Amino acid sequence: MNEDTNPASNTGANQEGNKNTEPKKDFAAPNIPAQLLKPYDPTEVEPRVQKQERESGFYNPDVCIKEGITKPDAPIYSIILPPPNVTGTLHMGHALGFTTQDIIIRYKRMKGFRTLWIPGTDHAAIATQSMVEKNIQKAEGKSRHDLGREELLKRVGEFAQQSRDTIVSQLQTLGASIDWSREAFTLDEERNFAVRTVFKKMYDDGLIYKKNRVINWDPKGQTTISDDELVYEDRKAKFYTFKYSKDFPIAISTTRPETKLGDVAVAVNPEDPRYKEFIGKEYSMDFCGAPIKIKIVGDHEALMDFGTGAVGITPAHSMTDYQIAQRHNLPMIQVIDEKARMMIGSPDIVGKKVAEAREVVVEWLKANDLLIKEEEIDQRISTAERTGGIIEPLPKLQWFVAVNKPFKLAHSDIKGIEAGTEVTLKEIMQKAVLGGQVEITPEHFLKTYFNWIDNLNDWCISRQIWYGHRIPVWYKGEEVYCGVEAPAGASTDADADAEAGADQWVQDEDTLDTWFSSGLWSFSTMGWPKQANDPTSDFSIYHPTDLLVTAHDILFFWVARMILMTGYVLGTVPFDKVLLTGMVRDIKGRKFSKTLNNGIDPKDIAQKFGMDAGRMSLIFGTAPGTDSKIDENKIKGYKHFANKIWNVTRFILTATENFHDTVHNGIGEDNTKISFTKDDLALIEKRNEIFRSISTNIDNLKIHIASEDLYNYIWKEFADIILEDSKNIFAEAIDAGDLAENTVGGEGGASEESIAKKNSRAKFLLETLAMIVKTLHPFMPHVTQEIWSLLPAKLKTRELIMTEQWPLI
RNA sequence: GGGCGAUUAGCUCAGUUGGUAGAGCAACUCAUUUACACUGAGAAGGUCAGGGGUUCGAGUCCCUUAUCGCCCACCA
């Protein structure tokens, strides 16, 4: 398979004679590939190399084994790609993570590992649906209800497909050596089956339950969201102090007077001398047209030194109040509906939006002389991460995952948890990491991780949207059925369900939080559950995976959920190591966001500087977990670097032109056997030391240091010192050659010595060049492949450098 | 309120177990059409935020202060 890839090498006759007389002018030497004589052009090379690599099939480990590149019993190395959301396109932040993964995957592949990298995309339920809904509303003025469930899903599906196509092409532009034959989608049929299977298991174990309680309602997205999907915004707000009525003994304060129509109690601190005497008393009155009944309760939650020391309790519209109400068995009165409009009160309040109702209530308080104080305070309000809607806490019947409920874990490979013992999901998340089974880099995120788990509450998993995994639960009158498949007689038509009669099974309307399916990603992409017991399945071979590379902003959303799900379902961990990357920011230090429209498309970088340069600039000098800024000057530097290696190659091939095809056999220019000089042996030793440490650093996930060492060796050591020095050696050999020719029977000794030096150095340069190109390949796959294709055939064992063996192993 | 991180050259940032402070970019001097101007050589530039401690020795470990950033939290 070792064809001569040097297109210029068989162009026939050359003019050897010219070489020594005018060596410097003669770059167009016939032995040197024509491409090499021009500056390196990434825009031409990169797409070609990507296509060549992809079509080779070697991204797929099965092909590597079949073609003898990887041994069948080779050690395993697997990574799953964090699936990008199908809401849009990739930016340089994604590129950092993906480049990191690609570097490690290429490195491991060259080291002989059976290497798998699985791609896919995430349906990102709320984000995607709300984006499509917005587009439809804008273009056609229709809501999702105008379209119906089926039509909307069709539209969202189309959008997702387009997004997916863009993402795939972007990943290919990055040069990601990912196995496309295994591509998955969090919402495809196989993943849906995995989701249903896990849901059913959790339901049967009593870990999934349905309950009516106060949840985070997003009036804009018309759905619940989990605690983690809240984003806080600082705002100025009016803080009102007032009494419910003239006769009421205690004043309370609030920023939301309109919710007070739903108050059922006032909590005071039981130690508070001002209010002690009122505890237990009840008062009834009219408040803005709503009859309210207020009980005074003692609760330590009420702080004596805040506000008036008394809290109005609105169980239906505040998480805190809901919890206090639970403690005191208080009723819950909902006064705000799902559209954030008032449900009760006087006629000028009912139907009004909360902000308007607030004004009306304040006016009413003033008119009745009940308002005591009005001041401005700083307030944090909750908004929905995906839609930006202001969260309205509402009581709703929702599905939850119980994180503190003990259950029996049948099988366990998790250190500290014995099979068959009772554990909670929370404990699984803790112990998988505590025992070091999952290693997190940088280490300080461990504290963040445990801190989050300590404060974790039950996970609300139901969403009132249509795009997503529909909850596999069916109702018929009072009956409830949960199953992987629909019960017999259940309607399969989504829109028809709504009108189905009481004698028919009707599926739950809600869909699951997108992170429920993402949590299964490490094994749902590998054929679980259908091929779980097949020893030849990906699941049996590649799970648990070796490494997860992701940005630190989804540590809780995703990393923790994967640990939870994998621990629960399989009794093991999803990955051995987690490498958290920092966020890539724009030049002003801002996060990339759709609203700012400041995302940088990797394709633009590829156009401008070459993707290799883009990749290096993301990696170089960027410590794990540390945020970085994208800077075009930096990228430009690595474009220069690519060109540098290009020219290094040209120089070495030109300088050794006469015998670079024989050096591999140890045959020098004068047909003598080459042996290394002392100087060159020293260079080899130093070189090998540096290259070994580069390997070690990649092994330890310190690729930013590895890339720096490599860069410095190539440019500062190899090019600036060794190549410059070599010029003298080669010049001496030429002079000596001339001298020997001109002096018949003269002293050949000097000549032989300089020729021997040249031979030694030439061998060193060619071998080192091959080594440099191989070692640089994971970082800059395109330029290295192009150089590889231009190197003398005898220096290589294979056409594609990605399948060559890593140096010095 | 709790937790975490950052503070190193003009700018952007590296710095593994403590052992003489590093890179890129910018700026300065010089060289040169060279394998490469997508170049080379040289010089300059730092009380490693401040203070204290441990140590023979601290950018690195401990304490503390300040500033900035992030995450979490039920102060209505």
PDB file of C-alpha atoms in Angstrom, chain A residues 574-787:
ATOM      1  CA  PRO A 574     -20.038   6.774  32.625  1.00  0.00           C
ATOM      2  CA  PHE A 575     -16.392   7.815  32.323  1.00  0.00           C
ATOM      3  CA  ASP A 576     -13.140   7.558  34.219  1.00  0.00           C
ATOM      4  CA  LYS A 577     -12.073  11.137  33.760  1.00  0.00           C
ATOM      5  CA  VAL A 578     -13.717  14.474  33.218  1.00  0.00           C
ATOM      6  CA  LEU A 579     -11.730  17.295  31.708  1.00  0.00           C
ATOM      7  CA  LEU A 580     -13.502  20.596  32.155  1.00  0.00           C
ATOM      8  CA  THR A 581     -12.555  23.238  29.673  1.00  0.00           C
ATOM      9  CA  GLY A 582     -12.944  26.948  30.214  1.00  0.00           C
ATOM     10  CA  MET A 583     -15.306  29.161  28.340  1.00  0.00           C
ATOM     11  CA  VAL A 584     -14.018  30.835  25.225  1.00  0.00           C
ATOM     12  CA  ARG A 585     -15.030  34.474  25.254  1.00  0.00           C
ATOM     13  CA  ASP A 586     -14.965  37.220  22.705  1.00  0.00           C
ATOM     14  CA  ILE A 587     -12.248  39.845  22.671  1.00  0.00           C
ATOM     15  CA  LYS A 588     -14.153  41.927  25.212  1.00  0.00           C
ATOM     16  CA  GLY A 589     -14.391  38.987  27.560  1.00  0.00           C
ATOM     17  CA  ARG A 590     -18.085  38.357  26.952  1.00  0.00           C
ATOM     18  CA  LYS A 591     -19.633  34.922  26.648  1.00  0.00           C
ATOM     19  CA  PHE A 592     -20.711  33.888  23.203  1.00  0.00           C
ATOM     20  CA  SER A 593     -24.448  34.230  22.963  1.00  0.00           C
ATOM     21  CA  LYS A 594     -27.154  34.321  20.385  1.00  0.00           C
ATOM     22  CA  THR A 595     -28.538  37.596  21.657  1.00  0.00           C
ATOM     23  CA  LEU A 596     -25.164  39.333  21.375  1.00  0.00           C
ATOM     24  CA  ASN A 597     -24.576  37.575  18.074  1.00  0.00           C
ATOM     25  CA  ASN A 598     -20.869  37.513  18.887  1.00  0.00           C
ATOM     26  CA  GLY A 599     -20.264  33.832  18.151  1.00  0.00           C
ATOM     27  CA  ILE A 600     -17.334  33.089  15.891  1.00  0.00           C
ATOM     28  CA  ASP A 601     -17.903  30.322  13.379  1.00  0.00           C
ATOM     29  CA  PRO A 602     -14.915  27.966  13.142  1.00  0.00           C
ATOM     30  CA  LYS A 603     -15.477  27.981   9.404  1.00  0.00           C
ATOM     31  CA  ASP A 604     -14.595  31.671   9.259  1.00  0.00           C
ATOM     32  CA  ILE A 605     -11.399  30.988  11.158  1.00  0.00           C
ATOM     33  CA  ALA A 606     -10.594  28.171   8.753  1.00  0.00           C
ATOM     34  CA  GLN A 607     -11.121  30.529   5.826  1.00  0.00           C
ATOM     35  CA  LYS A 608      -8.981  33.235   7.271  1.00  0.00           C
ATOM     36  CA  PHE A 609      -6.134  31.402   8.975  1.00  0.00           C
ATOM     37  CA  GLY A 610      -6.632  27.703   8.473  1.00  0.00           C
ATOM     38  CA  MET A 611      -8.259  25.377  10.974  1.00  0.00           C
ATOM     39  CA  ASP A 612      -4.913  24.036  12.145  1.00  0.00           C
ATOM     40  CA  ALA A 613      -4.012  27.527  13.281  1.00  0.00           C
ATOM     41  CA  GLY A 614      -7.417  27.905  14.917  1.00  0.00           C
ATOM     42  CA  ARG A 615      -6.994  24.638  16.775  1.00  0.00           C
ATOM     43  CA  MET A 616      -3.542  25.532  18.051  1.00  0.00           C
ATOM     44  CA  SER A 617      -4.650  28.955  19.190  1.00  0.00           C
ATOM     45  CA  LEU A 618      -7.442  27.429  21.264  1.00  0.00           C
ATOM     46  CA  ILE A 619      -5.177  24.901  22.934  1.00  0.00           C
ATOM     47  CA  PHE A 620      -1.963  26.811  23.354  1.00  0.00           C
ATOM     48  CA  GLY A 621      -1.556  28.411  26.745  1.00  0.00           C
ATOM     49  CA  THR A 622      -5.095  27.556  27.803  1.00  0.00           C
ATOM     50  CA  ALA A 623      -5.124  25.713  31.105  1.00  0.00           C
ATOM     51  CA  PRO A 624      -8.075  23.386  31.756  1.00  0.00           C
ATOM     52  CA  GLY A 625     -11.040  25.101  33.364  1.00  0.00           C
ATOM     53  CA  THR A 626      -9.709  28.572  32.682  1.00  0.00           C
ATOM     54  CA  ASP A 627     -11.662  30.932  30.486  1.00  0.00           C
ATOM     55  CA  SER A 628      -9.867  32.378  27.491  1.00  0.00           C
ATOM     56  CA  LYS A 629     -10.412  35.072  24.933  1.00  0.00           C
ATOM     57  CA  ILE A 630     -10.347  34.603  21.219  1.00  0.00           C
ATOM     58  CA  ASP A 631      -7.746  36.803  19.604  1.00  0.00           C
ATOM     59  CA  GLU A 632      -7.100  36.930  15.884  1.00  0.00           C
ATOM     60  CA  ASN A 633      -3.484  37.942  16.420  1.00  0.00           C
ATOM     61  CA  LYS A 634      -2.853  34.763  18.292  1.00  0.00           C
ATOM     62  CA  ILE A 635      -4.427  32.669  15.558  1.00  0.00           C
ATOM     63  CA  LYS A 636      -2.284  34.436  13.002  1.00  0.00           C
ATOM     64  CA  GLY A 637       0.781  33.338  14.918  1.00  0.00           C
ATOM     65  CA  TYR A 638      -0.064  29.696  14.361  1.00  0.00           C
ATOM     66  CA  LYS A 639      -0.775  30.281  10.710  1.00  0.00           C
ATOM     67  CA  HIS A 640       2.838  31.379  10.574  1.00  0.00           C
ATOM     68  CA  PHE A 641       3.787  28.298  12.490  1.00  0.00           C
ATOM     69  CA  ALA A 642       2.125  26.041   9.926  1.00  0.00           C
ATOM     70  CA  ASN A 643       4.076  27.798   7.227  1.00  0.00           C
ATOM     71  CA  LYS A 644       7.245  27.431   9.255  1.00  0.00           C
ATOM     72  CA  ILE A 645       6.994  23.660   9.352  1.00  0.00           C
ATOM     73  CA  TRP A 646       6.183  23.731   5.678  1.00  0.00           C
ATOM     74  CA  ASN A 647       9.423  25.548   4.984  1.00  0.00           C
ATOM     75  CA  VAL A 648      11.394  23.388   7.354  1.00  0.00           C
ATOM     76  CA  THR A 649      10.248  20.457   5.270  1.00  0.00           C
ATOM     77  CA  ARG A 650      11.222  22.168   2.049  1.00  0.00           C
ATOM     78  CA  PHE A 651      14.665  22.974   3.395  1.00  0.00           C
ATOM     79  CA  ILE A 652      15.401  19.489   4.640  1.00  0.00           C
ATOM     80  CA  LEU A 653      14.187  17.783   1.496  1.00  0.00           C
ATOM     81  CA  THR A 654      16.160  20.180  -0.662  1.00  0.00           C
ATOM     82  CA  ALA A 655      19.339  19.876   1.360  1.00  0.00           C
ATOM     83  CA  THR A 656      19.235  16.092   1.302  1.00  0.00           C
ATOM     84  CA  GLU A 657      17.774  15.838  -2.148  1.00  0.00           C
ATOM     85  CA  ASN A 658      20.421  13.546  -3.595  1.00  0.00           C
ATOM     86  CA  PHE A 659      19.993  10.807  -1.079  1.00  0.00           C
ATOM     87  CA  HIS A 660      16.868  11.298   0.967  1.00  0.00           C
ATOM     88  CA  ASP A 661      15.478   8.138  -0.578  1.00  0.00           C
ATOM     89  CA  THR A 662      18.378   6.064   0.691  1.00  0.00           C
ATOM     90  CA  VAL A 663      18.891   7.504   4.132  1.00  0.00           C
ATOM     91  CA  HIS A 664      16.362   5.116   5.644  1.00  0.00           C
ATOM     92  CA  ASN A 665      18.709   2.273   4.647  1.00  0.00           C
ATOM     93  CA  GLY A 666      21.582   4.056   6.312  1.00  0.00           C
ATOM     94  CA  ILE A 667      23.166   4.875   2.945  1.00  0.00           C
ATOM     95  CA  GLY A 668      24.670   8.334   2.611  1.00  0.00           C
ATOM     96  CA  GLU A 669      25.344  10.681  -0.257  1.00  0.00           C
ATOM     97  CA  ASP A 670      28.616   8.987  -1.168  1.00  0.00           C
ATOM     98  CA  ASN A 671      27.074   5.527  -0.941  1.00  0.00           C
ATOM     99  CA  THR A 672      28.758   4.885   2.363  1.00  0.00           C
ATOM    100  CA  LYS A 673      27.198   3.630   5.524  1.00  0.00           C
ATOM    101  CA  ILE A 674      25.919   6.412   7.744  1.00  0.00           C
ATOM    102  CA  SER A 675      26.764   6.519  11.416  1.00  0.00           C
ATOM    103  CA  PHE A 676      25.701   9.318  13.710  1.00  0.00           C
ATOM    104  CA  THR A 677      28.299  11.790  14.881  1.00  0.00           C
ATOM    105  CA  LYS A 678      28.727  12.495  18.554  1.00  0.00           C
ATOM    106  CA  ASP A 679      27.034  15.855  18.116  1.00  0.00           C
ATOM    107  CA  ASP A 680      24.044  14.313  16.444  1.00  0.00           C
ATOM    108  CA  LEU A 681      23.760  11.592  19.049  1.00  0.00           C
ATOM    109  CA  ALA A 682      23.540  14.347  21.627  1.00  0.00           C
ATOM    110  CA  LEU A 683      20.819  16.038  19.580  1.00  0.00           C
ATOM    111  CA  ILE A 684      18.926  12.769  19.400  1.00  0.00           C
ATOM    112  CA  GLU A 685      19.088  12.294  23.113  1.00  0.00           C
ATOM    113  CA  LYS A 686      17.815  15.781  23.805  1.00  0.00           C
ATOM    114  CA  ARG A 687      15.103  15.436  21.180  1.00  0.00           C
ATOM    115  CA  ASN A 688      13.879  12.126  22.552  1.00  0.00           C
ATOM    116  CA  GLU A 689      13.721  13.516  26.025  1.00  0.00           C
ATOM    117  CA  ILE A 690      11.520  16.378  24.874  1.00  0.00           C
ATOM    118  CA  PHE A 691       9.270  14.126  22.839  1.00  0.00           C
ATOM    119  CA  ARG A 692       8.833  11.696  25.687  1.00  0.00           C
ATOM    120  CA  SER A 693       7.752  14.497  27.961  1.00  0.00           C
ATOM    121  CA  ILE A 694       5.286  15.656  25.306  1.00  0.00           C
ATOM    122  CA  SER A 695       3.713  12.197  25.347  1.00  0.00           C
ATOM    123  CA  THR A 696       3.589  12.205  29.123  1.00  0.00           C
ATOM    124  CA  ASN A 697       1.897  15.571  29.139  1.00  0.00           C
ATOM    125  CA  ILE A 698      -0.768  14.410  26.691  1.00  0.00           C
ATOM    126  CA  ASP A 699      -1.315  11.320  28.831  1.00  0.00           C
ATOM    127  CA  ASN A 700      -1.860  13.610  31.790  1.00  0.00           C
ATOM    128  CA  LEU A 701      -4.267  15.769  29.792  1.00  0.00           C
ATOM    129  CA  LYS A 702      -1.845  18.662  29.844  1.00  0.00           C
ATOM    130  CA  ILE A 703      -2.136  19.260  26.172  1.00  0.00           C
ATOM    131  CA  HIS A 704      -1.606  22.979  26.545  1.00  0.00           C
ATOM    132  CA  ILE A 705       1.872  22.244  27.854  1.00  0.00           C
ATOM    133  CA  ALA A 706       2.526  19.537  25.290  1.00  0.00           C
ATOM    134  CA  SER A 707       1.632  21.902  22.465  1.00  0.00           C
ATOM    135  CA  GLU A 708       3.895  24.581  23.869  1.00  0.00           C
ATOM    136  CA  ASP A 709       6.871  22.251  24.216  1.00  0.00           C
ATOM    137  CA  LEU A 710       6.364  20.980  20.709  1.00  0.00           C
ATOM    138  CA  TYR A 711       6.050  24.458  19.282  1.00  0.00           C
ATOM    139  CA  ASN A 712       9.185  25.616  21.025  1.00  0.00           C
ATOM    140  CA  TYR A 713      11.195  22.597  19.986  1.00  0.00           C
ATOM    141  CA  ILE A 714      10.180  22.891  16.363  1.00  0.00           C
ATOM    142  CA  TRP A 715      10.699  26.593  16.007  1.00  0.00           C
ATOM    143  CA  LYS A 716      13.296  27.650  18.560  1.00  0.00           C
ATOM    144  CA  GLU A 717      15.398  24.518  18.665  1.00  0.00           C
ATOM    145  CA  PHE A 718      14.975  22.592  15.449  1.00  0.00           C
ATOM    146  CA  ALA A 719      14.531  25.444  12.951  1.00  0.00           C
ATOM    147  CA  ASP A 720      16.475  28.260  14.533  1.00  0.00           C
ATOM    148  CA  ILE A 721      19.452  26.373  15.905  1.00  0.00           C
ATOM    149  CA  ILE A 722      19.746  22.914  14.371  1.00  0.00           C
ATOM    150  CA  LEU A 723      18.796  23.879  10.821  1.00  0.00           C
ATOM    151  CA  GLU A 724      21.011  26.954  10.903  1.00  0.00           C
ATOM    152  CA  ASP A 725      23.888  24.828  12.140  1.00  0.00           C
ATOM    153  CA  SER A 726      23.158  22.260   9.461  1.00  0.00           C
ATOM    154  CA  LYS A 727      23.615  24.862   6.781  1.00  0.00           C
ATOM    155  CA  ASN A 728      27.285  25.125   7.819  1.00  0.00           C
ATOM    156  CA  ILE A 729      27.718  21.384   7.860  1.00  0.00           C
ATOM    157  CA  PHE A 730      26.265  21.055   4.394  1.00  0.00           C
ATOM    158  CA  ALA A 731      28.333  23.957   3.084  1.00  0.00           C
ATOM    159  CA  GLU A 732      31.521  22.405   4.458  1.00  0.00           C
ATOM    160  CA  ALA A 733      30.729  19.148   2.749  1.00  0.00           C
ATOM    161  CA  ILE A 734      30.279  20.973  -0.544  1.00  0.00           C
ATOM    162  CA  ASP A 735      33.539  22.866  -0.106  1.00  0.00           C
ATOM    163  CA  ALA A 736      35.347  19.686   0.823  1.00  0.00           C
ATOM    164  CA  GLY A 737      33.863  17.957  -2.182  1.00  0.00           C
ATOM    165  CA  ASP A 738      35.069  20.732  -4.446  1.00  0.00           C
ATOM    166  CA  LEU A 739      38.503  20.600  -2.861  1.00  0.00           C
ATOM    167  CA  ALA A 740      38.769  16.864  -3.334  1.00  0.00           C
ATOM    168  CA  GLU A 741      37.761  17.153  -6.961  1.00  0.00           C
ATOM    169  CA  ASN A 742      40.210  19.906  -7.696  1.00  0.00           C
ATOM    170  CA  THR A 743      43.158  18.325  -5.956  1.00  0.00           C
ATOM    171  CA  VAL A 744      44.063  15.131  -7.710  1.00  0.00           C
ATOM    172  CA  GLY A 745      45.312  12.638  -5.194  1.00  0.00           C
ATOM    173  CA  GLY A 746      44.972  15.291  -2.547  1.00  0.00           C
ATOM    174  CA  GLU A 747      43.983  14.851   1.038  1.00  0.00           C
ATOM    175  CA  GLY A 748      40.649  13.090   0.988  1.00  0.00           C
ATOM    176  CA  GLY A 749      40.469  12.962   4.797  1.00  0.00           C
ATOM    177  CA  ALA A 750      38.901  16.339   5.334  1.00  0.00           C
ATOM    178  CA  SER A 751      36.433  15.614   2.627  1.00  0.00           C
ATOM    179  CA  GLU A 752      35.401  12.259   4.030  1.00  0.00           C
ATOM    180  CA  GLU A 753      34.919  13.723   7.451  1.00  0.00           C
ATOM    181  CA  SER A 754      32.678  16.509   6.245  1.00  0.00           C
ATOM    182  CA  ILE A 755      30.705  14.135   4.069  1.00  0.00           C
ATOM    183  CA  ALA A 756      30.260  11.834   7.065  1.00  0.00           C
ATOM    184  CA  LYS A 757      29.045  14.769   9.088  1.00  0.00           C
ATOM    185  CA  LYS A 758      26.628  15.699   6.389  1.00  0.00           C
ATOM    186  CA  ASN A 759      25.348  12.135   6.127  1.00  0.00           C
ATOM    187  CA  SER A 760      24.815  11.929   9.846  1.00  0.00           C
ATOM    188  CA  ARG A 761      23.051  15.251  10.001  1.00  0.00           C
ATOM    189  CA  ALA A 762      20.882  14.481   6.990  1.00  0.00           C
ATOM    190  CA  LYS A 763      19.716  11.266   8.577  1.00  0.00           C
ATOM    191  CA  PHE A 764      19.022  13.076  11.808  1.00  0.00           C
ATOM    192  CA  LEU A 765      17.058  15.821  10.070  1.00  0.00           C
ATOM    193  CA  LEU A 766      14.912  13.475   8.022  1.00  0.00           C
ATOM    194  CA  GLU A 767      14.137  11.229  10.943  1.00  0.00           C
ATOM    195  CA  THR A 768      13.422  14.117  13.217  1.00  0.00           C
ATOM    196  CA  LEU A 769      11.215  15.730  10.604  1.00  0.00           C
ATOM    197  CA  ALA A 770       9.139  12.560  10.384  1.00  0.00           C
ATOM    198  CA  MET A 771       8.943  12.474  14.141  1.00  0.00           C
ATOM    199  CA  ILE A 772       7.954  16.108  14.430  1.00  0.00           C
ATOM    200  CA  VAL A 773       5.244  15.781  11.828  1.00  0.00           C
ATOM    201  CA  LYS A 774       3.824  12.707  13.529  1.00  0.00           C
ATOM    202  CA  THR A 775       3.868  14.266  16.959  1.00  0.00           C
ATOM    203  CA  LEU A 776       2.340  17.459  15.697  1.00  0.00           C
ATOM    204  CA  HIS A 777      -0.346  15.604  13.820  1.00  0.00           C
ATOM    205  CA  PRO A 778      -2.952  15.406  16.604  1.00  0.00           C
ATOM    206  CA  PHE A 779      -2.671  19.157  17.056  1.00  0.00           C
ATOM    207  CA  MET A 780      -2.498  20.214  13.412  1.00  0.00           C
ATOM    208  CA  PRO A 781      -3.874  17.313  11.421  1.00  0.00           C
ATOM    209  CA  HIS A 782      -4.110  18.987   8.034  1.00  0.00           C
ATOM    210  CA  VAL A 783      -0.708  20.511   7.442  1.00  0.00           C
ATOM    211  CA  THR A 784       0.971  17.441   8.873  1.00  0.00           C
ATOM    212  CA  GLN A 785      -0.945  15.143   6.544  1.00  0.00           C
ATOM    213  CA  GLU A 786      -0.052  17.308   3.589  1.00  0.00           C
ATOM    214  CA  ILE A 787       3.625  17.279   4.514  1.00  0.00           C
TER     215      ILE A 787
END
